[in-house]
mmCIF file of C-alpha atoms in Angstrom:
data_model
loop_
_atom_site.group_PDB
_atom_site.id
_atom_site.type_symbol
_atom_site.label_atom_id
_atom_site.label_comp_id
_atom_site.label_asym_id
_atom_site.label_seq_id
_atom_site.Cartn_x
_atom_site.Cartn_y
_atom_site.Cartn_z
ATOM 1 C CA UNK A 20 -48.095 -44.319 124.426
ATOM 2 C CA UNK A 21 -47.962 -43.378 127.881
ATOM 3 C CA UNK A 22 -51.323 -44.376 128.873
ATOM 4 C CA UNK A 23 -50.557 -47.905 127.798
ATOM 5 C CA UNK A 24 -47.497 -48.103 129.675
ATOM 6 C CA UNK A 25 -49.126 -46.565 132.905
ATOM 7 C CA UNK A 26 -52.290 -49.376 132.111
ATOM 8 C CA UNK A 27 -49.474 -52.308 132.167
ATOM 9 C CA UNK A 28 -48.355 -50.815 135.246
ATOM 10 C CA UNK A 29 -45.068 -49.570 134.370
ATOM 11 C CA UNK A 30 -44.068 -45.788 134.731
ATOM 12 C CA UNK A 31 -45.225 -43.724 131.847
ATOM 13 C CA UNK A 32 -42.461 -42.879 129.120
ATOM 14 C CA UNK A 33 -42.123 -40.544 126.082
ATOM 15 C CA UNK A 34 -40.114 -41.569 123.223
ATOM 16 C CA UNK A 35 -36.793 -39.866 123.242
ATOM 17 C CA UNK A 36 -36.720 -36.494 121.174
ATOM 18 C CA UNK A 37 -33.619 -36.442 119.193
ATOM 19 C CA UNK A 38 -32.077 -33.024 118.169
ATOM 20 C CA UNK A 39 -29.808 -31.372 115.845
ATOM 21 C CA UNK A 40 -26.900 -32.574 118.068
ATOM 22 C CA UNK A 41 -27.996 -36.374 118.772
ATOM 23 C CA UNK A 42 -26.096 -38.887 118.406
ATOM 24 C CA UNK A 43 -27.608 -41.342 115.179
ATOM 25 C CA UNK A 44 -26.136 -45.098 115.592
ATOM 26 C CA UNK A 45 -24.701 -46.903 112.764
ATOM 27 C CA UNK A 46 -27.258 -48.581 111.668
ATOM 28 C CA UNK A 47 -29.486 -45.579 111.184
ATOM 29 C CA UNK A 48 -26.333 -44.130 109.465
ATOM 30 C CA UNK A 49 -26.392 -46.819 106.924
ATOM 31 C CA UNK A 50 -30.025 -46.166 106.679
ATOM 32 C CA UNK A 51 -29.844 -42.872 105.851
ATOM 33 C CA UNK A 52 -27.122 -43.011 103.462
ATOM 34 C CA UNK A 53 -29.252 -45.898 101.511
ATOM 35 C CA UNK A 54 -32.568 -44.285 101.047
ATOM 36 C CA UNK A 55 -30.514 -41.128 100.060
ATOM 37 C CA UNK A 56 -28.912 -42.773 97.217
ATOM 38 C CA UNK A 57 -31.790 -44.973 95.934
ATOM 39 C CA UNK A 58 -33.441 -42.861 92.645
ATOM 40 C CA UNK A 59 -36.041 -41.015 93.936
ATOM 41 C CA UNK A 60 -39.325 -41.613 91.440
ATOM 42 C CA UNK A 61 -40.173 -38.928 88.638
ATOM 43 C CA UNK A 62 -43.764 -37.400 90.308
ATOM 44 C CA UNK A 63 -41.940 -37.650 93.625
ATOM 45 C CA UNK A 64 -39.241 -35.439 92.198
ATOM 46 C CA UNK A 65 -42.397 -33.252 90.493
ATOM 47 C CA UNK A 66 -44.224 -33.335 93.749
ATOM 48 C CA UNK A 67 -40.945 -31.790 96.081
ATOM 49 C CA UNK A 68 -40.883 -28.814 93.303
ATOM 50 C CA UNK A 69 -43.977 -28.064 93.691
ATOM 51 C CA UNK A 70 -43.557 -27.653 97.181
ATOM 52 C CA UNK A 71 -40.077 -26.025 97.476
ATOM 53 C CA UNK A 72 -41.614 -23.188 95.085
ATOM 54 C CA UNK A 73 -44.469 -22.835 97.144
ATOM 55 C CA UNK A 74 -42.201 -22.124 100.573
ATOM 56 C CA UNK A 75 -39.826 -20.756 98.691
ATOM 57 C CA UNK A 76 -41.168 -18.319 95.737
ATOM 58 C CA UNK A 77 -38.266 -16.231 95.188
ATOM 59 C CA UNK A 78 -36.344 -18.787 94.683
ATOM 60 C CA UNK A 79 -38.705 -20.193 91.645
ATOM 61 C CA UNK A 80 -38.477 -16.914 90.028
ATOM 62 C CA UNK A 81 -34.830 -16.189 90.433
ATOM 63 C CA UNK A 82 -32.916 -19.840 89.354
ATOM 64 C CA UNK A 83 -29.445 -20.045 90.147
ATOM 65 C CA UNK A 84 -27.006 -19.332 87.316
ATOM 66 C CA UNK A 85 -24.681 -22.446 87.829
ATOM 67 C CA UNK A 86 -25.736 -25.651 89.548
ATOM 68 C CA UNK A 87 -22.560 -27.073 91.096
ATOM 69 C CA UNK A 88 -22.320 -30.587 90.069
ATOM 70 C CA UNK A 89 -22.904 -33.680 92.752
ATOM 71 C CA UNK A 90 -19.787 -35.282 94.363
ATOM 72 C CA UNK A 91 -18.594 -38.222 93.561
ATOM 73 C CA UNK A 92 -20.923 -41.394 93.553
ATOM 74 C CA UNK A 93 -24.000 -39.115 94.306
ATOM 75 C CA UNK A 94 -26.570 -39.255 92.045
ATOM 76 C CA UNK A 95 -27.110 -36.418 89.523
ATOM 77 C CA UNK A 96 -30.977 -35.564 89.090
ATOM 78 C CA UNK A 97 -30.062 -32.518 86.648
ATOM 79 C CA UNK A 98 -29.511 -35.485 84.017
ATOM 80 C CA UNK A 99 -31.294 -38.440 84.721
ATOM 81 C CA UNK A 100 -30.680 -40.886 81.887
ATOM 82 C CA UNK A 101 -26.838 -40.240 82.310
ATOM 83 C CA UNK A 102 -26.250 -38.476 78.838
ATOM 84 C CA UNK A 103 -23.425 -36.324 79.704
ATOM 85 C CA UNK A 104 -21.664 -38.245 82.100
ATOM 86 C CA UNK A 105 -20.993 -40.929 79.010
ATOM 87 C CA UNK A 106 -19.119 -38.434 77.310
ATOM 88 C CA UNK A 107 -19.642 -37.386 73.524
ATOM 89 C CA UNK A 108 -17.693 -40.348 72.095
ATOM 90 C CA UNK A 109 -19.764 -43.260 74.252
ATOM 91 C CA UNK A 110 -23.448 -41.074 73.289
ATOM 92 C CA UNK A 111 -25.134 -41.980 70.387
ATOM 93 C CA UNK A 112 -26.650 -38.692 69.801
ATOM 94 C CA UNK A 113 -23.666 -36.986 69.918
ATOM 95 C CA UNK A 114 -22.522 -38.895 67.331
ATOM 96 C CA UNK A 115 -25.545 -38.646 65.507
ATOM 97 C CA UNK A 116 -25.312 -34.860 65.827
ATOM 98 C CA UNK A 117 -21.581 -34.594 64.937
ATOM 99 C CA UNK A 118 -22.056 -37.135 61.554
ATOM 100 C CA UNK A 119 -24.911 -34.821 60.696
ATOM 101 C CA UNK A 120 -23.049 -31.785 60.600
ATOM 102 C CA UNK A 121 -19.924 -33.594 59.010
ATOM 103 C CA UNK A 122 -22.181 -34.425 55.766
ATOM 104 C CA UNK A 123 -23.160 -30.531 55.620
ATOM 105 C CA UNK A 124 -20.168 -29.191 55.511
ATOM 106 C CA UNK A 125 -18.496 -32.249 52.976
ATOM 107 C CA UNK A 126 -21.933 -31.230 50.723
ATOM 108 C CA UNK A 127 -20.839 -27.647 51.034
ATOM 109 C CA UNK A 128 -17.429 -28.257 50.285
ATOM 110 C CA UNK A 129 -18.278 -30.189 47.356
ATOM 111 C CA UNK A 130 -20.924 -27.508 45.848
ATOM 112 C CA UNK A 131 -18.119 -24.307 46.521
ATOM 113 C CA UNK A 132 -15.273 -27.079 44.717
ATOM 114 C CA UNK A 133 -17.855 -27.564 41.851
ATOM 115 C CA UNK A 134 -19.018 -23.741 41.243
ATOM 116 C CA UNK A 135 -15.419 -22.582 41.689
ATOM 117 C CA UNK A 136 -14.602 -24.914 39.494
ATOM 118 C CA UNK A 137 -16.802 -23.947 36.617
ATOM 119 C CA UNK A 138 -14.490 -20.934 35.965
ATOM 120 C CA UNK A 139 -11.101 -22.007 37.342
ATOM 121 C CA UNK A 140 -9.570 -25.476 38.016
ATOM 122 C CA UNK A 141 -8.073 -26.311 41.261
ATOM 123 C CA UNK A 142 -5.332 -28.235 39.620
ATOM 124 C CA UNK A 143 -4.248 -25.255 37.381
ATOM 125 C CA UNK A 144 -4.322 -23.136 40.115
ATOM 126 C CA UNK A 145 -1.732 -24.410 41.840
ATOM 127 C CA UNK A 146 0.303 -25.025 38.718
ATOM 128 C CA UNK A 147 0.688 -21.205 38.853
ATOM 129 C CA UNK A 148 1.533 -20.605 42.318
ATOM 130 C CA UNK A 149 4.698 -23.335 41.583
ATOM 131 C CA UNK A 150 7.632 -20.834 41.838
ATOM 132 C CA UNK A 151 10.980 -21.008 43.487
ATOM 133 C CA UNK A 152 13.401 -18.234 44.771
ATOM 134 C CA UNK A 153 15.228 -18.460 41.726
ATOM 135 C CA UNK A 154 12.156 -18.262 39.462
ATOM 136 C CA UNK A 155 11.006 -15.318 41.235
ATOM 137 C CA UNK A 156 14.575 -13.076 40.827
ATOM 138 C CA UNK A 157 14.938 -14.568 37.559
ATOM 139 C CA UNK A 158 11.167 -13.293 36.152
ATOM 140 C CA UNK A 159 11.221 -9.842 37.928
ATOM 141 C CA UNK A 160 14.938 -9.564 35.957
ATOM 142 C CA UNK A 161 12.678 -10.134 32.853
ATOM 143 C CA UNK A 162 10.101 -7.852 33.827
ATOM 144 C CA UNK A 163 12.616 -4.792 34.600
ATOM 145 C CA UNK A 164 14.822 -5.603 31.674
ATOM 146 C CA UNK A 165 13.266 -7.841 29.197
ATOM 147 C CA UNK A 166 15.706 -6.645 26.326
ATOM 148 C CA UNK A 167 18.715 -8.709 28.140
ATOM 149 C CA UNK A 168 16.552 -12.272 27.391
ATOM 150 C CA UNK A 169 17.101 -14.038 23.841
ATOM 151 C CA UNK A 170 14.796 -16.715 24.481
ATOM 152 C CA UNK A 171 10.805 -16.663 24.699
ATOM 153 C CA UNK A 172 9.799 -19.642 23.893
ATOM 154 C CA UNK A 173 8.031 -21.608 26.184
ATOM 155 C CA UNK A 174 8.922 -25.282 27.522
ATOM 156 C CA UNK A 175 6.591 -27.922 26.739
ATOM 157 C CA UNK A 176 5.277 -31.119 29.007
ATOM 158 C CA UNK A 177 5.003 -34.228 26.356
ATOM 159 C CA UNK A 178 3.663 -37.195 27.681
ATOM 160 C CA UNK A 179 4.178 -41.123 27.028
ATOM 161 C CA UNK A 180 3.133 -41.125 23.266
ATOM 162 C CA UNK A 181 5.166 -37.947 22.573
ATOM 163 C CA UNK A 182 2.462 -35.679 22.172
ATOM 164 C CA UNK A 183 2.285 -32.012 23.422
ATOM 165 C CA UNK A 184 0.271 -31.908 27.317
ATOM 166 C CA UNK A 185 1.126 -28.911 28.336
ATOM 167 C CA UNK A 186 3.367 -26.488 29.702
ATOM 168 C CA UNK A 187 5.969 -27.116 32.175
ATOM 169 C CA UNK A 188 5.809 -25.034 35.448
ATOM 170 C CA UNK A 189 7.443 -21.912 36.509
ATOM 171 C CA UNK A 190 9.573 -23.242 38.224
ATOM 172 C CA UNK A 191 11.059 -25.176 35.668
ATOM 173 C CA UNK A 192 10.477 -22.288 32.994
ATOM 174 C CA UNK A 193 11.314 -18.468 33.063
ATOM 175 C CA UNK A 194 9.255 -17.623 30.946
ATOM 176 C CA UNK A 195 5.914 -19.627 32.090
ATOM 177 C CA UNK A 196 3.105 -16.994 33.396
ATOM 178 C CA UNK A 197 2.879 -17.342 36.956
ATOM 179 C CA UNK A 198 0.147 -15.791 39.809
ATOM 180 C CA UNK A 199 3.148 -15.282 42.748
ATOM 181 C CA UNK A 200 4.679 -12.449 41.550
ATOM 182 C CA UNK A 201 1.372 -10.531 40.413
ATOM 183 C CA UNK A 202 -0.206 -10.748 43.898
ATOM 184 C CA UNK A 203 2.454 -10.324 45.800
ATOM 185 C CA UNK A 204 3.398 -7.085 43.837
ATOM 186 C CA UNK A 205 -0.373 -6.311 43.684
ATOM 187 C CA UNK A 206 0.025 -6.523 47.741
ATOM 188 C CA UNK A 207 3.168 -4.275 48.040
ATOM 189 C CA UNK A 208 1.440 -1.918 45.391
ATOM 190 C CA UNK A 209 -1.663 -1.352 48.277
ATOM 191 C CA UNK A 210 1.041 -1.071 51.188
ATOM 192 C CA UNK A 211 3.402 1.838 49.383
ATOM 193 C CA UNK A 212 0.489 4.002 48.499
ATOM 194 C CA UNK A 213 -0.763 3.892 52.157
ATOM 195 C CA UNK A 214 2.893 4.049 53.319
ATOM 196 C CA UNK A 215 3.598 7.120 50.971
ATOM 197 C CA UNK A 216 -0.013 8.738 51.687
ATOM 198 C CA UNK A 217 0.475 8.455 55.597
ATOM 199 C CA UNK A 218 4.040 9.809 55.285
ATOM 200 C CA UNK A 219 2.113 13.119 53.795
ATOM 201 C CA UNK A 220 -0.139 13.236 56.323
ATOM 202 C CA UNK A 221 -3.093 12.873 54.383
ATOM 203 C CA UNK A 222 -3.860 8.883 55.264
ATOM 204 C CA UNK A 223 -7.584 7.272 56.057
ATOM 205 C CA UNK A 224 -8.333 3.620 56.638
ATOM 206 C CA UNK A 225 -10.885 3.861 53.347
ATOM 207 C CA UNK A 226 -7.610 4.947 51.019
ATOM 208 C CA UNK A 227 -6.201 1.143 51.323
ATOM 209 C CA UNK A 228 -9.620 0.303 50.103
ATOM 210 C CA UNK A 229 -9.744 2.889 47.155
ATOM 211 C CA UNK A 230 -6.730 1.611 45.914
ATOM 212 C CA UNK A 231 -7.129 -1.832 46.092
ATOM 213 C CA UNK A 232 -10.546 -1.619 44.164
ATOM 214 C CA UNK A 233 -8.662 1.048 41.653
ATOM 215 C CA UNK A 234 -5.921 -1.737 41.123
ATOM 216 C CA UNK A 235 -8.332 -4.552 40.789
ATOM 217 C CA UNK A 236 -10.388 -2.692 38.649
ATOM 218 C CA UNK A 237 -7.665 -2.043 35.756
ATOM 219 C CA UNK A 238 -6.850 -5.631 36.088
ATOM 220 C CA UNK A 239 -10.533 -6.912 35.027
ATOM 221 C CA UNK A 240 -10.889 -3.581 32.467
ATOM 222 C CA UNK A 241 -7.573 -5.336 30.623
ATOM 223 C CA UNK A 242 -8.176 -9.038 30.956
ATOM 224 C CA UNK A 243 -12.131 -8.328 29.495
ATOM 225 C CA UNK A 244 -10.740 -6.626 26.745
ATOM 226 C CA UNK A 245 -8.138 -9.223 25.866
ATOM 227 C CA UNK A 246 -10.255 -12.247 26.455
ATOM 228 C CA UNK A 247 -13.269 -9.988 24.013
ATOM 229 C CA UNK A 248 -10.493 -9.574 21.410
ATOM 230 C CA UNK A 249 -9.745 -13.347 21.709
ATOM 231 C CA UNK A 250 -12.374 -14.646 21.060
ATOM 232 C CA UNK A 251 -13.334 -11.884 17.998
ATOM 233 C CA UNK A 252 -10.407 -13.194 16.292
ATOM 234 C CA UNK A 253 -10.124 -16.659 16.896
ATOM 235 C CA UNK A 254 -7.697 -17.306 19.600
ATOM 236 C CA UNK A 255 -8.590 -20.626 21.183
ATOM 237 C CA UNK A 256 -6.297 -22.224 24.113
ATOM 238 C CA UNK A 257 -3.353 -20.639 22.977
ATOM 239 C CA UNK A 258 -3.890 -17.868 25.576
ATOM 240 C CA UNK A 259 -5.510 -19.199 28.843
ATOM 241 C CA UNK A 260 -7.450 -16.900 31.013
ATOM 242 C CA UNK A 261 -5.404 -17.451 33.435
ATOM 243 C CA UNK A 262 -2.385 -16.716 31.805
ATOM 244 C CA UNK A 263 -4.256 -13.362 31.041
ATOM 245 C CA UNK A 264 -4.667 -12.304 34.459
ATOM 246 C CA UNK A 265 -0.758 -12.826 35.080
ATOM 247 C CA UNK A 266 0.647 -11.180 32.126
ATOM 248 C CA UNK A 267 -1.871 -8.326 33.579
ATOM 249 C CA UNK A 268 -0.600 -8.399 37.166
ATOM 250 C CA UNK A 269 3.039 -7.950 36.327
ATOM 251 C CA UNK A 270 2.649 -4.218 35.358
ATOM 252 C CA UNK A 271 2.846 -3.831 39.656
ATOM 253 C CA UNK A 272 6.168 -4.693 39.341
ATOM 254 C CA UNK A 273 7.140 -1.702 36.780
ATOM 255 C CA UNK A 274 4.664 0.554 38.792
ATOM 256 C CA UNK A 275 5.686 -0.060 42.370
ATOM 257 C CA UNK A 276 9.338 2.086 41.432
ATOM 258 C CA UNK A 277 7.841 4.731 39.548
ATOM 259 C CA UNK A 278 5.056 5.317 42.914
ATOM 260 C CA UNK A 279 8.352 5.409 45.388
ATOM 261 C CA UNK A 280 9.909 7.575 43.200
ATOM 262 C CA UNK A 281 6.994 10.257 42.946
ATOM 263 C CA UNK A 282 7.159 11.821 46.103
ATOM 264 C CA UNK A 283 10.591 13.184 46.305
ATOM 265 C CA UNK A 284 12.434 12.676 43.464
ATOM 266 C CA UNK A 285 12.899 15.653 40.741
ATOM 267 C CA UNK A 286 9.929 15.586 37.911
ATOM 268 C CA UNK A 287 12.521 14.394 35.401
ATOM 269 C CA UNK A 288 13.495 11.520 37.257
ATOM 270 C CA UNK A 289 9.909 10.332 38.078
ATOM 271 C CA UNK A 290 9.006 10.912 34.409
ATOM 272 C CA UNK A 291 12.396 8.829 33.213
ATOM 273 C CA UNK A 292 11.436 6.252 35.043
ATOM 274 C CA UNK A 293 7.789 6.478 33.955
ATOM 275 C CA UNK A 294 9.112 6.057 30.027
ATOM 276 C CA UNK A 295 11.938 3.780 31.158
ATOM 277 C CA UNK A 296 8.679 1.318 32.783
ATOM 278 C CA UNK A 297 5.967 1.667 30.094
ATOM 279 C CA UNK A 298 8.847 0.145 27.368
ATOM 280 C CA UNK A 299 9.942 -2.063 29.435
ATOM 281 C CA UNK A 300 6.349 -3.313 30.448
ATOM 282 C CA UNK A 301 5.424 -3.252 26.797
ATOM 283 C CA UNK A 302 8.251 -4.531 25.085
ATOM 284 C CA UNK A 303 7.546 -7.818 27.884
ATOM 285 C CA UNK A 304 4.154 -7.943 26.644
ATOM 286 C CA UNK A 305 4.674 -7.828 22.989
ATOM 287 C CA UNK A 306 7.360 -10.734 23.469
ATOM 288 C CA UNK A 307 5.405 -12.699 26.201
ATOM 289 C CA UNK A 308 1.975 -13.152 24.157
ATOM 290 C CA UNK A 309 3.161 -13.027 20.594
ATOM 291 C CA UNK A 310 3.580 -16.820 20.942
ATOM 292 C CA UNK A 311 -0.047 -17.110 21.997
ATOM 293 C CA UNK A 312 -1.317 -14.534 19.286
ATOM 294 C CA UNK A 313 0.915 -14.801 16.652
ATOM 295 C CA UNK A 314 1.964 -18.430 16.196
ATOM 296 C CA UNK A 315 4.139 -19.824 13.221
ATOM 297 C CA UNK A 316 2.002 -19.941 10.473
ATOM 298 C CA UNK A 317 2.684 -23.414 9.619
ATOM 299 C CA UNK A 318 1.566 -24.390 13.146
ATOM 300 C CA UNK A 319 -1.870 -23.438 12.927
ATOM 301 C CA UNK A 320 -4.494 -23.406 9.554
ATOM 302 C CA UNK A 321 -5.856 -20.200 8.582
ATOM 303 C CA UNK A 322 -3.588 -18.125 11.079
ATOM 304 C CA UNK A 323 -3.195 -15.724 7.860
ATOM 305 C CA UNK A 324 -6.498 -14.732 8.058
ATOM 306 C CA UNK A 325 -6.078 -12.565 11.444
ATOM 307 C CA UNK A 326 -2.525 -12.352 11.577
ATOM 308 C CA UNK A 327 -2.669 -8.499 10.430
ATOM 309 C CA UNK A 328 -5.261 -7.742 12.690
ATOM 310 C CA UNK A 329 -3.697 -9.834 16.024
ATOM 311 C CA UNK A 330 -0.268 -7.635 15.338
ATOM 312 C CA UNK A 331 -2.270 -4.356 15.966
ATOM 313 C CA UNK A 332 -3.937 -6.473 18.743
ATOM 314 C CA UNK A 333 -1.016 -6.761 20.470
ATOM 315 C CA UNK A 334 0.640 -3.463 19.712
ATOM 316 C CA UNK A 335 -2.709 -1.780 21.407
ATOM 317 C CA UNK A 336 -2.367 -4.305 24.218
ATOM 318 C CA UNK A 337 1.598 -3.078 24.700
ATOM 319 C CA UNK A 338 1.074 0.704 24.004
ATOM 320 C CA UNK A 339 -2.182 0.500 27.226
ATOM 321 C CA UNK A 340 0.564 -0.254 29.723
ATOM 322 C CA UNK A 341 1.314 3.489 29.533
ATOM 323 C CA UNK A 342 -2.066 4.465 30.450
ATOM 324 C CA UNK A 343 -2.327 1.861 33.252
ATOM 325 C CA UNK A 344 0.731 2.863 35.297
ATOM 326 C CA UNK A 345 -0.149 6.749 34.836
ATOM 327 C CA UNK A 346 -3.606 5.779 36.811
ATOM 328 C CA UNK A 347 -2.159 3.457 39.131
ATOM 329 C CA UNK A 348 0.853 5.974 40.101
ATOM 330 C CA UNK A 349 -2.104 8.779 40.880
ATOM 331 C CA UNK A 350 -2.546 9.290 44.731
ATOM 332 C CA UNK A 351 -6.380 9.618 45.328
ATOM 333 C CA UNK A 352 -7.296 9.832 48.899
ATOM 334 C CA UNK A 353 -10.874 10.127 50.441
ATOM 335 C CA UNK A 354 -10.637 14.089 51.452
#
């Protein structure tokens, strides 16, 4: 360049050299800021890797952890094709994704509903878990003293035609079976026994555990035996399982005295109320499923046949309750 200028006969001069201070015009500005923003092609991208990792090796082998994200109206190389920047309710394969895993969990849902269902009905359920306040103080006066009640007789639903549907609810009927109270008392049975075995100073995590699977234990020892003597003498859909299990859970209530009394009351007293409980629990049970076992003979055909046997049945049934609250009142810890 400067041999052509000195052949034209003009003094010989170099371009300017431009530094990391020197001023850029506007234009070149503009320039700049255009070529920067224009999408650079995909093997030009591939092609300035390859050379940053070659000057800079450590840096290929050590990535950065987080990649700040590019200000505003810069483009964003990290994602190309814009995916994230749409947001999960504007992307397709979001919403592809999320409608995939909304189908596996209804399918799921529906095969847990369906093998649940097999052995216990949804609906049914929650008719037993219909209780009020008044319900509840009513049937845990009926478990404590069942001699004060007259009535046992159960209320029934009719429908349209007249006809006999059902049972009405607990909380329209003392003496329906419900699955509140049972659990509940179930509950506070697990909580005295650790209260009363920590006050001794005797208390392990694993003792809650013992006597939870002790509790649950008697439970589905009695309702297999009832539901095996059901169905050896005939008793149909008089006597629900579920109505089983809740007849079975009330003993708690009876129990939960006699364990608070144990401790530090005089061996009379604990054995009183030990007595007092198993008649009171018995005479409940007698009276609760002697409807179920021993209908009116002119309700049912043929009732004569095991009506002898379904009395001893049921006395057996009431005179167990003695045996079940002597286990359940034994502390058994894990040393």
């Amino acid at each position: 360049m400067a041999q052509f200028n000195a052949q034209m006969g003009g003094q010989p001069q170099n371009p300017p050299m431009r530094g990391a201070f020197s001023p850029i015009d506007q234009q070149q500005q503009q320039q700049f800021a255009y070529n920067y923003a224009q999408p650079q092609p995909q093997h030009v991208q591939q092609q300035q890797q390859h050379a940053q990792h070659a000057q800079h090796p450590q840096h290929a082998q050590h990535p950065p952890h987080a990649q700040q994200p590019p200000p505003h109206g810069a483009p964003n190389y990290n994602d190309p094709y814009n995916m994230f920047a749409q947001g999960f309710p504007n992307n397709q394969a979001a919403q592809l994704g999320m409608q995939f895993a909304g189908s596996a969990m209804n399918a799921v849902q529906e095969n847990v509903q369906q093998n649940v269902g097999r052995l216990v009905s949804m609906r049914q359920l929650k008719h037993y878990f219909d209780v009020s306040n008044i319900y509840v103080l009513s049937k845990l006066r009926l478990v404590l003293f069942p001699w004060l009640q007259k009535n046992w007789h159960r209320h029934a639903e009719r429908d349209h035609a007249g006809q006999v549907a059902g049972f009405k609810p607990p909380r329209e009927d003392t003496n329906a079976p419900d699955l509140y109270i049972p659990v509940m008392a179930l509950v506070s049975y697990v909580i005295t026994i650790g209260l009363i075995i920590g006050r001794l100073g005797v208390f392990h995590p694993e003792d809650l555990g013992f006597t939870a699977s002790s509790a649950l234990g008697i439970i589905v020892f009695e309702v297999l035996l009832v539901k095996t003597f059901c169905y050896l003498l005939s008793v149909g859909a008089e006597l629900q399982f579920l109505d089983v299990v809740a007849y079975s859970g009330y003993k708690f209530v009876a129990t939960i005295g006699v364990v608070l009394l144990k401790p530090w009351a005089p061996w009379w007293l604990t054995w009183s109320a030990f007595a007092y409980c198993g008649f009171a629990l018995a005479f409940f049970m007698i009276r609760s499923m002697r409807h179920a076992l021993i209908p009116e003979a002119s309700a049912v055909m043929g009732v004569n046949v095991h009506r002898k046997r379904r009395i001893h049945f049921l006395f057996v049934i009431a005179m167990m309750q003695f045996l079940y609250i002597w286990i359940l009142i034994q502390y058994k810890t894990s040393t």
